[in-house]
Amino acid sequence: MLIRSLNILTELALWILLFGITFSNSVVEIFAISVISFFIIKRILLKEFRPSKTPINLILYALCGIIFVTFLRSAYFSESVRGFARIVKFSFLYFALIDFFQSDAKRLKRTFWILMIVACVTFLNGIFQSIHGFDILRHREIIKDDYLRRILASFVHPNDFAAYIIFVLPLTFCFFCRGIKSEQKYFLSLTCLLGFYCLFKTYSRAAWLGFLIALIIYLFFYKKKTLIALPAFIILLIIVFPQEWARIKNLFAFEHNTVWERTQLWKGTWEMVKVHPFLGFGVNTFSRYFLEYKPIEYPDIRYTHNSYLQMWSEIGIFGLLAFLTIIFTVLRTALRNMRKKIRSGFEGFILLGIAAGYAAFLIQSGLDTNLFSLVLTTLFWIMTAYIVSLNKFIEKEIDIFPRNDGAV
């Protein structure tokens, strides 16, 4: 009875956590810790202390070990303590969700629909902001001096909102599946359209690039023939949205202010990497050292707008490679035999959608700060646990979602 109650509380905490990601760091912290606490209590009651086996366990342990070493050699104890505690927290969250999802396949189904409902509400909030100038939940206003009027919903920056969108938007493509009810298809189609509009209104070029590559990945595994129509679709968008096309053309224009800024940030960070390439300066110490290595002409101190380069500067090449190996392992296991998995039904479409969103998010991370945002990193680890769990059920040919005659 107590275990059942803990499972119910875990699910409720997860749902609130998924909603909190869209508007509040505090909610994310509270309910991430709640999920972890319920997991620990349950394992103590069951006297089971070994985490569930997954393809990334050993790599995750190695990553934690490497970060611990960088913490020990860090000159800034308090900052590195917080950095090490952060990876430990996310590791526990990952194992807590693996345990939760893999104990009952129906939880994956419920979590999918909760995620889609939250996404729909968030997209509507963004559209409200584009019309009225502020969002409903936090009353965040569009930046007044921004002539593009980039929307951010309840996130702290339009790029963060864009990162959220490209992570969850490919999941709405599940309306392609024939094995779901009509009302579910309509809901997913509506959410998809709302998400596309919001993605355009963020004017995040890095997110656009990530999503385009994710779309290619999705179509490649879904139906290769549809890739032929993609260039025509892009040309149509250029004709209909000339302002957006002008912004895309300036993506790598050096004279563009944000491109110049990113270049200066990357130069300074690379100077840091050259000093300590193997173990870095210490986890969570980037802002402490960047002032010493930044180009003279660059006046500011901020995140480097390349999550992987900043990670390298803090935890060294060994830590970066461990993290990249986690990503590679998750995507490889998810996309292996993907065409066969799609034919298994709705769950195959979800796996493809979440893998494409995962790739889009990680591509944008190479041009932005996604992996150093609390809410976005939390979403990353939730989705990692979801992908690993869903893939396990599909490979075991366990039905999770109702379907009729297949998928394609």
PDB file of C-alpha atoms in Angstrom, residues 112 164-177 211 213-223 331 334-336 338-339 341-343 345-361 383-384 386-388 390-391:
ATOM      1  CA  PHE A 112       3.273  11.390 -23.075  1.00  0.00           C
ATOM      2  CA  TYR A 164      11.757  23.637 -25.350  1.00  0.00           C
ATOM      3  CA  ILE A 165       9.721  23.806 -28.554  1.00  0.00           C
ATOM      4  CA  ILE A 166      12.153  21.849 -30.724  1.00  0.00           C
ATOM      5  CA  PHE A 167      12.484  19.195 -28.014  1.00  0.00           C
ATOM      6  CA  VAL A 168       8.753  18.450 -27.798  1.00  0.00           C
ATOM      7  CA  LEU A 169       7.460  19.497 -31.235  1.00  0.00           C
ATOM      8  CA  PRO A 170       8.542  16.309 -33.101  1.00  0.00           C
ATOM      9  CA  LEU A 171       6.400  14.326 -30.662  1.00  0.00           C
ATOM     10  CA  THR A 172       3.315  15.988 -32.123  1.00  0.00           C
ATOM     11  CA  PHE A 173       4.102  14.276 -35.445  1.00  0.00           C
ATOM     12  CA  CYS A 174       2.493  11.202 -33.908  1.00  0.00           C
ATOM     13  CA  PHE A 175      -0.677  12.329 -35.687  1.00  0.00           C
ATOM     14  CA  PHE A 176       0.814  10.453 -38.679  1.00  0.00           C
ATOM     15  CA  CYS A 177       0.072   7.204 -36.864  1.00  0.00           C
ATOM     16  CA  PHE A 211      14.774  21.592 -35.886  1.00  0.00           C
ATOM     17  CA  ILE A 213      18.066  18.643 -39.019  1.00  0.00           C
ATOM     18  CA  ALA A 214      15.621  16.884 -36.677  1.00  0.00           C
ATOM     19  CA  LEU A 215      12.955  17.067 -39.382  1.00  0.00           C
ATOM     20  CA  ILE A 216      15.332  15.452 -41.868  1.00  0.00           C
ATOM     21  CA  ILE A 217      16.086  12.687 -39.350  1.00  0.00           C
ATOM     22  CA  TYR A 218      12.377  12.134 -38.742  1.00  0.00           C
ATOM     23  CA  LEU A 219      11.447  11.964 -42.423  1.00  0.00           C
ATOM     24  CA  PHE A 220      14.424   9.723 -43.204  1.00  0.00           C
ATOM     25  CA  PHE A 221      13.216   7.071 -40.780  1.00  0.00           C
ATOM     26  CA  TYR A 222       9.493   7.624 -41.385  1.00  0.00           C
ATOM     27  CA  LYS A 223       9.340   7.737 -45.188  1.00  0.00           C
ATOM     28  CA  LEU A 331      20.432   7.890 -29.831  1.00  0.00           C
ATOM     29  CA  ALA A 334      16.758   4.451 -29.994  1.00  0.00           C
ATOM     30  CA  LEU A 335      17.318   4.726 -33.755  1.00  0.00           C
ATOM     31  CA  ARG A 336      18.565   1.165 -34.262  1.00  0.00           C
ATOM     32  CA  MET A 338      13.790   2.376 -36.245  1.00  0.00           C
ATOM     33  CA  ARG A 339      11.706   1.430 -39.298  1.00  0.00           C
ATOM     34  CA  LYS A 341       9.957   0.043 -34.406  1.00  0.00           C
ATOM     35  CA  ILE A 342       7.654   2.447 -36.259  1.00  0.00           C
ATOM     36  CA  ARG A 343       5.722  -0.528 -37.623  1.00  0.00           C
ATOM     37  CA  GLY A 345       2.638   1.184 -33.641  1.00  0.00           C
ATOM     38  CA  PHE A 346       2.164   4.443 -31.786  1.00  0.00           C
ATOM     39  CA  GLU A 347       5.069   3.821 -29.412  1.00  0.00           C
ATOM     40  CA  GLY A 348       7.430   3.617 -32.401  1.00  0.00           C
ATOM     41  CA  PHE A 349       6.290   7.045 -33.554  1.00  0.00           C
ATOM     42  CA  ILE A 350       6.813   8.448 -30.072  1.00  0.00           C
ATOM     43  CA  LEU A 351      10.317   7.012 -29.926  1.00  0.00           C
ATOM     44  CA  LEU A 352      11.182   8.521 -33.314  1.00  0.00           C
ATOM     45  CA  GLY A 353       9.680  11.873 -32.324  1.00  0.00           C
ATOM     46  CA  ILE A 354      11.488  12.062 -29.018  1.00  0.00           C
ATOM     47  CA  ALA A 355      14.785  10.973 -30.603  1.00  0.00           C
ATOM     48  CA  ALA A 356      14.432  13.673 -33.283  1.00  0.00           C
ATOM     49  CA  GLY A 357      13.626  16.280 -30.633  1.00  0.00           C
ATOM     50  CA  TYR A 358      16.565  15.061 -28.574  1.00  0.00           C
ATOM     51  CA  ALA A 359      18.872  15.559 -31.567  1.00  0.00           C
ATOM     52  CA  ALA A 360      17.438  19.018 -32.313  1.00  0.00           C
ATOM     53  CA  PHE A 361      17.947  20.136 -28.714  1.00  0.00           C
ATOM     54  CA  MET A 383      13.616  12.727 -21.818  1.00  0.00           C
ATOM     55  CA  THR A 384      16.743  10.586 -21.569  1.00  0.00           C
ATOM     56  CA  TYR A 386      11.882   8.284 -21.197  1.00  0.00           C
ATOM     57  CA  ILE A 387      13.767   7.282 -24.369  1.00  0.00           C
ATOM     58  CA  VAL A 388      15.705   4.513 -22.625  1.00  0.00           C
ATOM     59  CA  LEU A 390      10.373   3.292 -24.068  1.00  0.00           C
ATOM     60  CA  ASN A 391      13.051   1.682 -26.206  1.00  0.00           C
TER      61      ASN A 391
END
